[in-house]
Amino acid sequence: MRTGWLAAMVLVAAAVALASCGREAPVPPSPGVALVASATASGLPTIVEFGAKTCASCREMAVILDGVAKKTAGRAHVLLIDISQDYAAAQTFEIRLMPTQVFFDAQGRETGRHMGKLTEAEIMARLGLSS
């Protein structure tokens, strides 16, 4: 399982590196970028996970993020973007590994990033919603 996760991370890193060679090319429209823009303009803290369904760690994080979404309904946005389906979002947010979580405060400013897995408590704390 660890080998599969590492292989997935290497593939994403290689794809991002190859894509960065053509930086002058315009980034195609991305539904994920539009979704993040809408969420971060709402006045609520936001976590965006960039991953893929083929990534074991991403699938584990999806379960954790589902729990966070239920606990923070109406108080935060929890977004999952499958970068295998929306590579333009990975380019826009300069994602190097998956899963990567990007945190935004209520004013829409990026407050931090994390690569790998996080616990529900760690996510709640980073969103400023821990009890």
mmCIF file of N, CA and C in Angstrom:
data_model
loop_
_atom_site.group_PDB
_atom_site.id
_atom_site.type_symbol
_atom_site.label_atom_id
_atom_site.label_comp_id
_atom_site.label_asym_id
_atom_site.label_seq_id
_atom_site.Cartn_x
_atom_site.Cartn_y
_atom_site.Cartn_z
ATOM 1 N N MET A 1 0.834 -1.181 0.000
ATOM 2 C CA MET A 1 0.000 0.000 0.000
ATOM 3 C C MET A 1 0.879 1.244 0.000
ATOM 4 N N ARG A 2 1.943 1.263 0.795
ATOM 5 C CA ARG A 2 2.829 2.411 0.849
ATOM 6 C C ARG A 2 3.512 2.607 -0.506
ATOM 7 N N THR A 3 3.847 1.516 -1.192
ATOM 8 C CA THR A 3 4.473 1.612 -2.497
ATOM 9 C C THR A 3 3.517 2.248 -3.495
ATOM 10 N N GLY A 4 2.238 1.883 -3.437
ATOM 11 C CA GLY A 4 1.238 2.473 -4.330
ATOM 12 C C GLY A 4 1.073 3.954 -4.075
ATOM 13 N N TRP A 5 1.072 4.345 -2.828
ATOM 14 C CA TRP A 5 0.948 5.766 -2.474
ATOM 15 C C TRP A 5 2.150 6.535 -2.984
ATOM 16 N N LEU A 6 3.331 5.963 -2.781
ATOM 17 C CA LEU A 6 4.559 6.620 -3.222
ATOM 18 C C LEU A 6 4.578 6.727 -4.744
ATOM 19 N N ALA A 7 4.164 5.660 -5.429
ATOM 20 C CA ALA A 7 4.125 5.694 -6.895
ATOM 21 C C ALA A 7 3.159 6.761 -7.388
ATOM 22 N N ALA A 8 2.013 6.887 -6.731
ATOM 23 C CA ALA A 8 1.038 7.911 -7.126
ATOM 24 C C ALA A 8 1.613 9.302 -6.925
ATOM 25 N N MET A 9 2.321 9.496 -5.812
ATOM 26 C CA MET A 9 2.912 10.815 -5.545
ATOM 27 C C MET A 9 3.993 11.138 -6.578
ATOM 28 N N VAL A 10 4.785 10.150 -6.949
ATOM 29 C CA VAL A 10 5.836 10.369 -7.942
ATOM 30 C C VAL A 10 5.210 10.716 -9.287
ATOM 31 N N LEU A 11 4.131 10.038 -9.656
ATOM 32 C CA LEU A 11 3.464 10.335 -10.920
ATOM 33 C C LEU A 11 2.925 11.755 -10.947
ATOM 34 N N VAL A 12 2.324 12.185 -9.864
ATOM 35 C CA VAL A 12 1.799 13.557 -9.805
ATOM 36 C C VAL A 12 2.948 14.550 -9.892
ATOM 37 N N ALA A 13 4.018 14.289 -9.149
ATOM 38 C CA ALA A 13 5.159 15.206 -9.182
ATOM 39 C C ALA A 13 5.745 15.286 -10.580
ATOM 40 N N ALA A 14 5.842 14.156 -11.265
ATOM 41 C CA ALA A 14 6.380 14.149 -12.628
ATOM 42 C C ALA A 14 5.446 14.902 -13.574
ATOM 43 N N ALA A 15 4.156 14.696 -13.425
ATOM 44 C CA ALA A 15 3.201 15.373 -14.297
ATOM 45 C C ALA A 15 3.242 16.876 -14.077
ATOM 46 N N VAL A 16 3.340 17.287 -12.824
ATOM 47 C CA VAL A 16 3.411 18.725 -12.522
ATOM 48 C C VAL A 16 4.706 19.306 -13.067
ATOM 49 N N ALA A 17 5.807 18.569 -12.926
ATOM 50 C CA ALA A 17 7.089 19.054 -13.433
ATOM 51 C C ALA A 17 7.047 19.208 -14.950
ATOM 52 N N LEU A 18 6.456 18.225 -15.625
ATOM 53 C CA LEU A 18 6.341 18.314 -17.077
ATOM 54 C C LEU A 18 5.444 19.479 -17.482
ATOM 55 N N ALA A 19 4.372 19.643 -16.763
ATOM 56 C CA ALA A 19 3.446 20.727 -17.098
ATOM 57 C C ALA A 19 4.086 22.088 -16.865
ATOM 58 N N SER A 20 4.964 22.187 -15.864
ATOM 59 C CA SER A 20 5.577 23.483 -15.573
ATOM 60 C C SER A 20 6.575 23.881 -16.655
ATOM 61 N N CYS A 21 7.010 22.932 -17.483
ATOM 62 C CA CYS A 21 7.915 23.272 -18.592
ATOM 63 C C CYS A 21 7.215 24.200 -19.571
ATOM 64 N N GLY A 22 5.936 24.074 -19.734
ATOM 65 C CA GLY A 22 5.186 24.905 -20.668
ATOM 66 C C GLY A 22 4.416 25.986 -19.951
ATOM 67 N N ARG A 23 5.012 26.631 -18.953
ATOM 68 C CA ARG A 23 4.335 27.624 -18.121
ATOM 69 C C ARG A 23 3.690 28.744 -18.934
ATOM 70 N N GLU A 24 4.209 29.042 -20.106
ATOM 71 C CA GLU A 24 3.662 30.139 -20.879
ATOM 72 C C GLU A 24 2.290 29.806 -21.442
ATOM 73 N N ALA A 25 1.986 28.527 -21.551
ATOM 74 C CA ALA A 25 0.697 28.123 -22.096
ATOM 75 C C ALA A 25 -0.405 28.470 -21.110
ATOM 76 N N PRO A 26 -1.541 28.978 -21.592
ATOM 77 C CA PRO A 26 -2.636 29.307 -20.681
ATOM 78 C C PRO A 26 -3.213 28.059 -20.033
ATOM 79 N N VAL A 27 -3.628 28.198 -18.793
ATOM 80 C CA VAL A 27 -4.248 27.098 -18.064
ATOM 81 C C VAL A 27 -5.694 26.993 -18.538
ATOM 82 N N PRO A 28 -6.150 25.808 -18.929
ATOM 83 C CA PRO A 28 -7.523 25.672 -19.392
ATOM 84 C C PRO A 28 -8.523 25.935 -18.268
ATOM 85 N N PRO A 29 -9.767 26.263 -18.611
ATOM 86 C CA PRO A 29 -10.785 26.501 -17.581
ATOM 87 C C PRO A 29 -10.920 25.279 -16.670
ATOM 88 N N SER A 30 -11.161 25.545 -15.413
ATOM 89 C CA SER A 30 -11.223 24.470 -14.445
ATOM 90 C C SER A 30 -12.460 24.606 -13.576
ATOM 91 N N PRO A 31 -13.302 23.568 -13.511
ATOM 92 C CA PRO A 31 -14.443 23.628 -12.602
ATOM 93 C C PRO A 31 -13.991 23.678 -11.140
ATOM 94 N N GLY A 32 -12.857 23.051 -10.827
ATOM 95 C CA GLY A 32 -12.354 23.068 -9.456
ATOM 96 C C GLY A 32 -11.919 24.457 -9.022
ATOM 97 N N VAL A 33 -11.269 25.181 -9.912
ATOM 98 C CA VAL A 33 -10.823 26.538 -9.581
ATOM 99 C C VAL A 33 -12.036 27.424 -9.333
ATOM 100 N N ALA A 34 -13.057 27.279 -10.155
ATOM 101 C CA ALA A 34 -14.285 28.067 -9.966
ATOM 102 C C ALA A 34 -14.957 27.707 -8.647
ATOM 103 N N LEU A 35 -14.953 26.439 -8.293
ATOM 104 C CA LEU A 35 -15.551 25.992 -7.036
ATOM 105 C C LEU A 35 -14.797 26.578 -5.835
ATOM 106 N N VAL A 36 -13.481 26.568 -5.893
ATOM 107 C CA VAL A 36 -12.675 27.131 -4.806
ATOM 108 C C VAL A 36 -12.921 28.638 -4.701
ATOM 109 N N ALA A 37 -12.989 29.314 -5.831
ATOM 110 C CA ALA A 37 -13.237 30.763 -5.821
ATOM 111 C C ALA A 37 -14.583 31.072 -5.177
ATOM 112 N N SER A 38 -15.585 30.293 -5.495
ATOM 113 C CA SER A 38 -16.907 30.503 -4.914
ATOM 114 C C SER A 38 -16.892 30.250 -3.408
ATOM 115 N N ALA A 39 -16.250 29.178 -2.995
ATOM 116 C CA ALA A 39 -16.213 28.834 -1.561
ATOM 117 C C ALA A 39 -15.434 29.880 -0.768
ATOM 118 N N THR A 40 -14.291 30.300 -1.288
ATOM 119 C CA THR A 40 -13.455 31.243 -0.529
ATOM 120 C C THR A 40 -14.049 32.656 -0.517
ATOM 121 N N ALA A 41 -14.993 32.933 -1.385
ATOM 122 C CA ALA A 41 -15.664 34.243 -1.393
ATOM 123 C C ALA A 41 -16.897 34.251 -0.489
ATOM 124 N N SER A 42 -17.209 33.134 0.132
ATOM 125 C CA SER A 42 -18.447 33.009 0.905
ATOM 126 C C SER A 42 -18.361 33.542 2.322
ATOM 127 N N GLY A 43 -17.137 33.810 2.799
ATOM 128 C CA GLY A 43 -16.998 34.279 4.176
ATOM 129 C C GLY A 43 -16.849 33.156 5.198
ATOM 130 N N LEU A 44 -16.658 31.943 4.718
ATOM 131 C CA LEU A 44 -16.457 30.799 5.613
ATOM 132 C C LEU A 44 -15.064 30.218 5.391
ATOM 133 N N PRO A 45 -14.462 29.655 6.454
ATOM 134 C CA PRO A 45 -13.180 28.968 6.235
ATOM 135 C C PRO A 45 -13.382 27.771 5.310
ATOM 136 N N THR A 46 -12.326 27.425 4.606
ATOM 137 C CA THR A 46 -12.437 26.386 3.584
ATOM 138 C C THR A 46 -11.204 25.489 3.612
ATOM 139 N N ILE A 47 -11.454 24.203 3.441
ATOM 140 C CA ILE A 47 -10.374 23.253 3.192
ATOM 141 C C ILE A 47 -10.631 22.647 1.825
ATOM 142 N N VAL A 48 -9.592 22.593 1.026
ATOM 143 C CA VAL A 48 -9.681 21.966 -0.292
ATOM 144 C C VAL A 48 -8.661 20.842 -0.326
ATOM 145 N N GLU A 49 -9.148 19.648 -0.595
ATOM 146 C CA GLU A 49 -8.219 18.526 -0.758
ATOM 147 C C GLU A 49 -8.060 18.251 -2.238
ATOM 148 N N PHE A 50 -6.807 18.194 -2.663
ATOM 149 C CA PHE A 50 -6.469 17.837 -4.036
ATOM 150 C C PHE A 50 -5.942 16.413 -4.007
ATOM 151 N N GLY A 51 -6.664 15.513 -4.670
ATOM 152 C CA GLY A 51 -6.273 14.116 -4.673
ATOM 153 C C GLY A 51 -6.838 13.418 -5.898
ATOM 154 N N ALA A 52 -6.970 12.107 -5.788
ATOM 155 C CA ALA A 52 -7.528 11.318 -6.881
ATOM 156 C C ALA A 52 -8.118 10.034 -6.305
ATOM 157 N N LYS A 53 -9.122 9.527 -7.003
ATOM 158 C CA LYS A 53 -9.763 8.295 -6.539
ATOM 159 C C LYS A 53 -8.814 7.107 -6.591
ATOM 160 N N THR A 54 -7.778 7.179 -7.406
ATOM 161 C CA THR A 54 -6.818 6.083 -7.532
ATOM 162 C C THR A 54 -5.775 6.090 -6.425
ATOM 163 N N CYS A 55 -5.786 7.092 -5.580
ATOM 164 C CA CYS A 55 -4.793 7.254 -4.511
ATOM 165 C C CYS A 55 -5.378 6.715 -3.202
ATOM 166 N N ALA A 56 -4.719 5.727 -2.609
ATOM 167 C CA ALA A 56 -5.229 5.109 -1.379
ATOM 168 C C ALA A 56 -5.322 6.119 -0.234
ATOM 169 N N SER A 57 -4.316 6.943 -0.066
ATOM 170 C CA SER A 57 -4.350 7.943 1.013
ATOM 171 C C SER A 57 -5.473 8.945 0.786
ATOM 172 N N CYS A 58 -5.734 9.255 -0.481
ATOM 173 C CA CYS A 58 -6.820 10.191 -0.809
ATOM 174 C C CYS A 58 -8.172 9.581 -0.449
ATOM 175 N N ARG A 59 -8.322 8.291 -0.695
ATOM 176 C CA ARG A 59 -9.581 7.621 -0.330
ATOM 177 C C ARG A 59 -9.759 7.612 1.184
ATOM 178 N N GLU A 60 -8.682 7.409 1.928
ATOM 179 C CA GLU A 60 -8.761 7.463 3.385
ATOM 180 C C GLU A 60 -9.115 8.879 3.844
ATOM 181 N N MET A 61 -8.521 9.880 3.204
ATOM 182 C CA MET A 61 -8.831 11.270 3.563
ATOM 183 C C MET A 61 -10.272 11.622 3.205
ATOM 184 N N ALA A 62 -10.798 11.038 2.150
ATOM 185 C CA ALA A 62 -12.182 11.334 1.755
ATOM 186 C C ALA A 62 -13.148 10.966 2.875
ATOM 187 N N VAL A 63 -12.887 9.863 3.556
ATOM 188 C CA VAL A 63 -13.746 9.439 4.675
ATOM 189 C C VAL A 63 -13.642 10.456 5.816
ATOM 190 N N ILE A 64 -12.427 10.867 6.123
ATOM 191 C CA ILE A 64 -12.214 11.851 7.195
ATOM 192 C C ILE A 64 -12.874 13.178 6.827
ATOM 193 N N LEU A 65 -12.698 13.606 5.593
ATOM 194 C CA LEU A 65 -13.262 14.891 5.161
ATOM 195 C C LEU A 65 -14.784 14.848 5.123
ATOM 196 N N ASP A 66 -15.345 13.692 4.845
ATOM 197 C CA ASP A 66 -16.803 13.559 4.889
ATOM 198 C C ASP A 66 -17.301 13.812 6.316
ATOM 199 N N GLY A 67 -16.576 13.275 7.300
ATOM 200 C CA GLY A 67 -16.936 13.518 8.689
ATOM 201 C C GLY A 67 -16.796 14.991 9.062
ATOM 202 N N VAL A 68 -15.739 15.628 8.575
ATOM 203 C CA VAL A 68 -15.536 17.058 8.844
ATOM 204 C C VAL A 68 -16.665 17.866 8.201
ATOM 205 N N ALA A 69 -17.026 17.510 6.989
ATOM 206 C CA ALA A 69 -18.099 18.242 6.287
ATOM 207 C C ALA A 69 -19.408 18.162 7.062
ATOM 208 N N LYS A 70 -19.700 16.986 7.603
ATOM 209 C CA LYS A 70 -20.945 16.832 8.379
ATOM 210 C C LYS A 70 -20.895 17.656 9.658
ATOM 211 N N LYS A 71 -19.742 17.679 10.319
ATOM 212 C CA LYS A 71 -19.619 18.424 11.585
ATOM 213 C C LYS A 71 -19.568 19.929 11.377
ATOM 214 N N THR A 72 -19.143 20.377 10.209
ATOM 215 C CA THR A 72 -18.971 21.814 9.998
ATOM 216 C C THR A 72 -20.014 22.398 9.040
ATOM 217 N N ALA A 73 -21.055 21.652 8.755
ATOM 218 C CA ALA A 73 -22.078 22.131 7.811
ATOM 219 C C ALA A 73 -22.555 23.526 8.203
ATOM 220 N N GLY A 74 -22.472 24.453 7.258
ATOM 221 C CA GLY A 74 -22.897 25.823 7.495
ATOM 222 C C GLY A 74 -21.840 26.694 8.163
ATOM 223 N N ARG A 75 -20.723 26.076 8.591
ATOM 224 C CA ARG A 75 -19.652 26.836 9.251
ATOM 225 C C ARG A 75 -18.354 26.825 8.471
ATOM 226 N N ALA A 76 -18.223 25.902 7.504
ATOM 227 C CA ALA A 76 -17.002 25.796 6.699
ATOM 228 C C ALA A 76 -17.326 25.054 5.409
ATOM 229 N N HIS A 77 -16.457 25.242 4.442
ATOM 230 C CA HIS A 77 -16.569 24.488 3.192
ATOM 231 C C HIS A 77 -15.503 23.410 3.182
ATOM 232 N N VAL A 78 -15.888 22.228 2.753
ATOM 233 C CA VAL A 78 -14.966 21.114 2.598
ATOM 234 C C VAL A 78 -15.080 20.660 1.145
ATOM 235 N N LEU A 79 -14.006 20.865 0.400
ATOM 236 C CA LEU A 79 -14.026 20.546 -1.030
ATOM 237 C C LEU A 79 -13.004 19.468 -1.335
ATOM 238 N N LEU A 80 -13.361 18.566 -2.228
ATOM 239 C CA LEU A 80 -12.436 17.564 -2.735
ATOM 240 C C LEU A 80 -12.353 17.742 -4.238
ATOM 241 N N ILE A 81 -11.144 17.896 -4.739
ATOM 242 C CA ILE A 81 -10.948 18.040 -6.176
ATOM 243 C C ILE A 81 -10.085 16.882 -6.660
ATOM 244 N N ASP A 82 -10.634 16.118 -7.579
ATOM 245 C CA ASP A 82 -9.916 14.984 -8.169
ATOM 246 C C ASP A 82 -9.040 15.536 -9.294
ATOM 247 N N ILE A 83 -7.755 15.641 -9.022
ATOM 248 C CA ILE A 83 -6.869 16.264 -10.008
ATOM 249 C C ILE A 83 -6.615 15.376 -11.220
ATOM 250 N N SER A 84 -7.024 14.107 -11.134
ATOM 251 C CA SER A 84 -6.927 13.272 -12.340
ATOM 252 C C SER A 84 -8.038 13.656 -13.316
ATOM 253 N N GLN A 85 -9.087 14.319 -12.813
ATOM 254 C CA GLN A 85 -10.184 14.777 -13.657
ATOM 255 C C GLN A 85 -10.090 16.277 -13.938
ATOM 256 N N ASP A 86 -9.368 17.001 -13.106
ATOM 257 C CA ASP A 86 -9.271 18.461 -13.215
ATOM 258 C C ASP A 86 -7.813 18.866 -12.989
ATOM 259 N N TYR A 87 -7.002 18.572 -13.965
ATOM 260 C CA TYR A 87 -5.583 18.835 -13.827
ATOM 261 C C TYR A 87 -5.291 20.336 -13.795
ATOM 262 N N ALA A 88 -6.134 21.114 -14.432
ATOM 263 C CA ALA A 88 -5.937 22.570 -14.425
ATOM 264 C C ALA A 88 -5.982 23.114 -12.995
ATOM 265 N N ALA A 89 -6.801 22.516 -12.148
ATOM 266 C CA ALA A 89 -6.845 22.950 -10.740
ATOM 267 C C ALA A 89 -5.508 22.673 -10.066
ATOM 268 N N ALA A 90 -4.911 21.517 -10.347
ATOM 269 C CA ALA A 90 -3.597 21.199 -9.777
ATOM 270 C C ALA A 90 -2.546 22.209 -10.242
ATOM 271 N N GLN A 91 -2.626 22.589 -11.508
ATOM 272 C CA GLN A 91 -1.685 23.586 -12.022
ATOM 273 C C GLN A 91 -1.899 24.933 -11.340
ATOM 274 N N THR A 92 -3.141 25.349 -11.255
ATOM 275 C CA THR A 92 -3.453 26.660 -10.685
ATOM 276 C C THR A 92 -2.985 26.768 -9.238
ATOM 277 N N PHE A 93 -3.199 25.705 -8.463
ATOM 278 C CA PHE A 93 -2.832 25.740 -7.043
ATOM 279 C C PHE A 93 -1.446 25.148 -6.789
ATOM 280 N N GLU A 94 -0.722 24.852 -7.863
ATOM 281 C CA GLU A 94 0.656 24.362 -7.772
ATOM 282 C C GLU A 94 0.780 23.169 -6.830
ATOM 283 N N ILE A 95 -0.061 22.177 -7.087
ATOM 284 C CA ILE A 95 -0.063 20.960 -6.286
ATOM 285 C C ILE A 95 1.070 20.065 -6.758
ATOM 286 N N ARG A 96 1.893 19.620 -5.814
ATOM 287 C CA ARG A 96 3.065 18.802 -6.134
ATOM 288 C C ARG A 96 2.895 17.340 -5.742
ATOM 289 N N LEU A 97 2.112 17.096 -4.721
ATOM 290 C CA LEU A 97 1.885 15.731 -4.237
ATOM 291 C C LEU A 97 0.418 15.579 -3.893
ATOM 292 N N MET A 98 -0.036 14.360 -3.836
ATOM 293 C CA MET A 98 -1.404 14.131 -3.387
ATOM 294 C C MET A 98 -1.419 13.047 -2.319
ATOM 295 N N PRO A 99 -2.271 13.198 -1.346
ATOM 296 C CA PRO A 99 -3.204 14.297 -1.192
ATOM 297 C C PRO A 99 -2.516 15.540 -0.630
ATOM 298 N N THR A 100 -2.986 16.679 -1.070
ATOM 299 C CA THR A 100 -2.581 17.968 -0.499
ATOM 300 C C THR A 100 -3.841 18.696 -0.071
ATOM 301 N N GLN A 101 -3.809 19.210 1.158
ATOM 302 C CA GLN A 101 -4.925 20.006 1.657
ATOM 303 C C GLN A 101 -4.471 21.461 1.710
ATOM 304 N N VAL A 102 -5.311 22.345 1.193
ATOM 305 C CA VAL A 102 -5.048 23.785 1.235
ATOM 306 C C VAL A 102 -6.154 24.418 2.077
ATOM 307 N N PHE A 103 -5.727 25.231 3.042
ATOM 308 C CA PHE A 103 -6.659 25.865 3.972
ATOM 309 C C PHE A 103 -6.788 27.349 3.651
ATOM 310 N N PHE A 104 -8.018 27.854 3.733
ATOM 311 C CA PHE A 104 -8.306 29.266 3.513
ATOM 312 C C PHE A 104 -9.088 29.785 4.721
ATOM 313 N N ASP A 105 -8.795 31.027 5.115
ATOM 314 C CA ASP A 105 -9.563 31.618 6.211
ATOM 315 C C ASP A 105 -10.869 32.200 5.663
ATOM 316 N N ALA A 106 -11.647 32.798 6.552
ATOM 317 C CA ALA A 106 -12.961 33.315 6.163
ATOM 318 C C ALA A 106 -12.868 34.481 5.177
ATOM 319 N N GLN A 107 -11.689 35.103 5.095
ATOM 320 C CA GLN A 107 -11.495 36.191 4.130
ATOM 321 C C GLN A 107 -10.973 35.671 2.789
ATOM 322 N N GLY A 108 -10.824 34.376 2.667
ATOM 323 C CA GLY A 108 -10.391 33.775 1.410
ATOM 324 C C GLY A 108 -8.885 33.724 1.223
ATOM 325 N N ARG A 109 -8.136 34.055 2.279
ATOM 326 C CA ARG A 109 -6.677 34.007 2.190
ATOM 327 C C ARG A 109 -6.186 32.602 2.517
ATOM 328 N N GLU A 110 -5.217 32.127 1.724
ATOM 329 C CA GLU A 110 -4.630 30.828 2.023
ATOM 330 C C GLU A 110 -3.860 30.945 3.330
ATOM 331 N N THR A 111 -4.134 30.012 4.248
ATOM 332 C CA THR A 111 -3.484 30.058 5.562
ATOM 333 C C THR A 111 -2.508 28.915 5.768
ATOM 334 N N GLY A 112 -2.527 27.923 4.880
ATOM 335 C CA GLY A 112 -1.593 26.830 5.045
ATOM 336 C C GLY A 112 -1.871 25.687 4.102
ATOM 337 N N ARG A 113 -0.869 24.822 4.024
ATOM 338 C CA ARG A 113 -0.973 23.615 3.201
ATOM 339 C C ARG A 113 -0.418 22.436 3.980
ATOM 340 N N HIS A 114 -0.912 21.264 3.615
ATOM 341 C CA HIS A 114 -0.404 20.036 4.206
ATOM 342 C C HIS A 114 -0.415 18.966 3.135
ATOM 343 N N MET A 115 0.645 18.188 3.090
ATOM 344 C CA MET A 115 0.709 17.066 2.152
ATOM 345 C C MET A 115 0.661 15.773 2.947
ATOM 346 N N GLY A 116 -0.225 14.878 2.564
ATOM 347 C CA GLY A 116 -0.391 13.618 3.273
ATOM 348 C C GLY A 116 -1.715 13.603 4.008
ATOM 349 N N LYS A 117 -1.788 12.729 5.002
ATOM 350 C CA LYS A 117 -3.045 12.575 5.727
ATOM 351 C C LYS A 117 -3.076 13.453 6.974
ATOM 352 N N LEU A 118 -4.269 13.856 7.352
ATOM 353 C CA LEU A 118 -4.522 14.606 8.582
ATOM 354 C C LEU A 118 -5.666 13.934 9.320
ATOM 355 N N THR A 119 -5.708 14.135 10.629
ATOM 356 C CA THR A 119 -6.843 13.636 11.394
ATOM 357 C C THR A 119 -7.969 14.669 11.350
ATOM 358 N N GLU A 120 -9.149 14.230 11.733
ATOM 359 C CA GLU A 120 -10.297 15.142 11.799
ATOM 360 C C GLU A 120 -10.012 16.285 12.776
ATOM 361 N N ALA A 121 -9.404 15.977 13.913
ATOM 362 C CA ALA A 121 -9.100 17.008 14.915
ATOM 363 C C ALA A 121 -8.115 18.037 14.358
ATOM 364 N N GLU A 122 -7.125 17.577 13.611
ATOM 365 C CA GLU A 122 -6.152 18.505 13.030
ATOM 366 C C GLU A 122 -6.818 19.430 12.013
ATOM 367 N N ILE A 123 -7.732 18.879 11.234
ATOM 368 C CA ILE A 123 -8.434 19.696 10.235
ATOM 369 C C ILE A 123 -9.319 20.725 10.933
ATOM 370 N N MET A 124 -10.053 20.278 11.946
ATOM 371 C CA MET A 124 -10.927 21.210 12.675
ATOM 372 C C MET A 124 -10.102 22.342 13.283
ATOM 373 N N ALA A 125 -8.940 22.023 13.841
ATOM 374 C CA ALA A 125 -8.087 23.048 14.433
ATOM 375 C C ALA A 125 -7.602 24.031 13.370
ATOM 376 N N ARG A 126 -7.196 23.523 12.231
ATOM 377 C CA ARG A 126 -6.696 24.410 11.168
ATOM 378 C C ARG A 126 -7.803 25.291 10.603
ATOM 379 N N LEU A 127 -9.032 24.806 10.670
ATOM 380 C CA LEU A 127 -10.167 25.617 10.222
ATOM 381 C C LEU A 127 -10.603 26.610 11.294
ATOM 382 N N GLY A 128 -10.035 26.477 12.489
ATOM 383 C CA GLY A 128 -10.408 27.353 13.600
ATOM 384 C C GLY A 128 -11.743 26.976 14.196
ATOM 385 N N LEU A 129 -12.111 25.699 14.080
ATOM 386 C CA LEU A 129 -13.419 25.253 14.555
ATOM 387 C C LEU A 129 -13.320 24.170 15.625
ATOM 388 N N SER A 130 -12.150 23.990 16.191
ATOM 389 C CA SER A 130 -12.046 22.963 17.236
ATOM 390 C C SER A 130 -12.697 23.486 18.516
ATOM 391 N N SER A 131 -13.199 22.558 19.291
ATOM 392 C CA SER A 131 -13.912 22.972 20.507
ATOM 393 C C SER A 131 -13.013 23.009 21.708
#
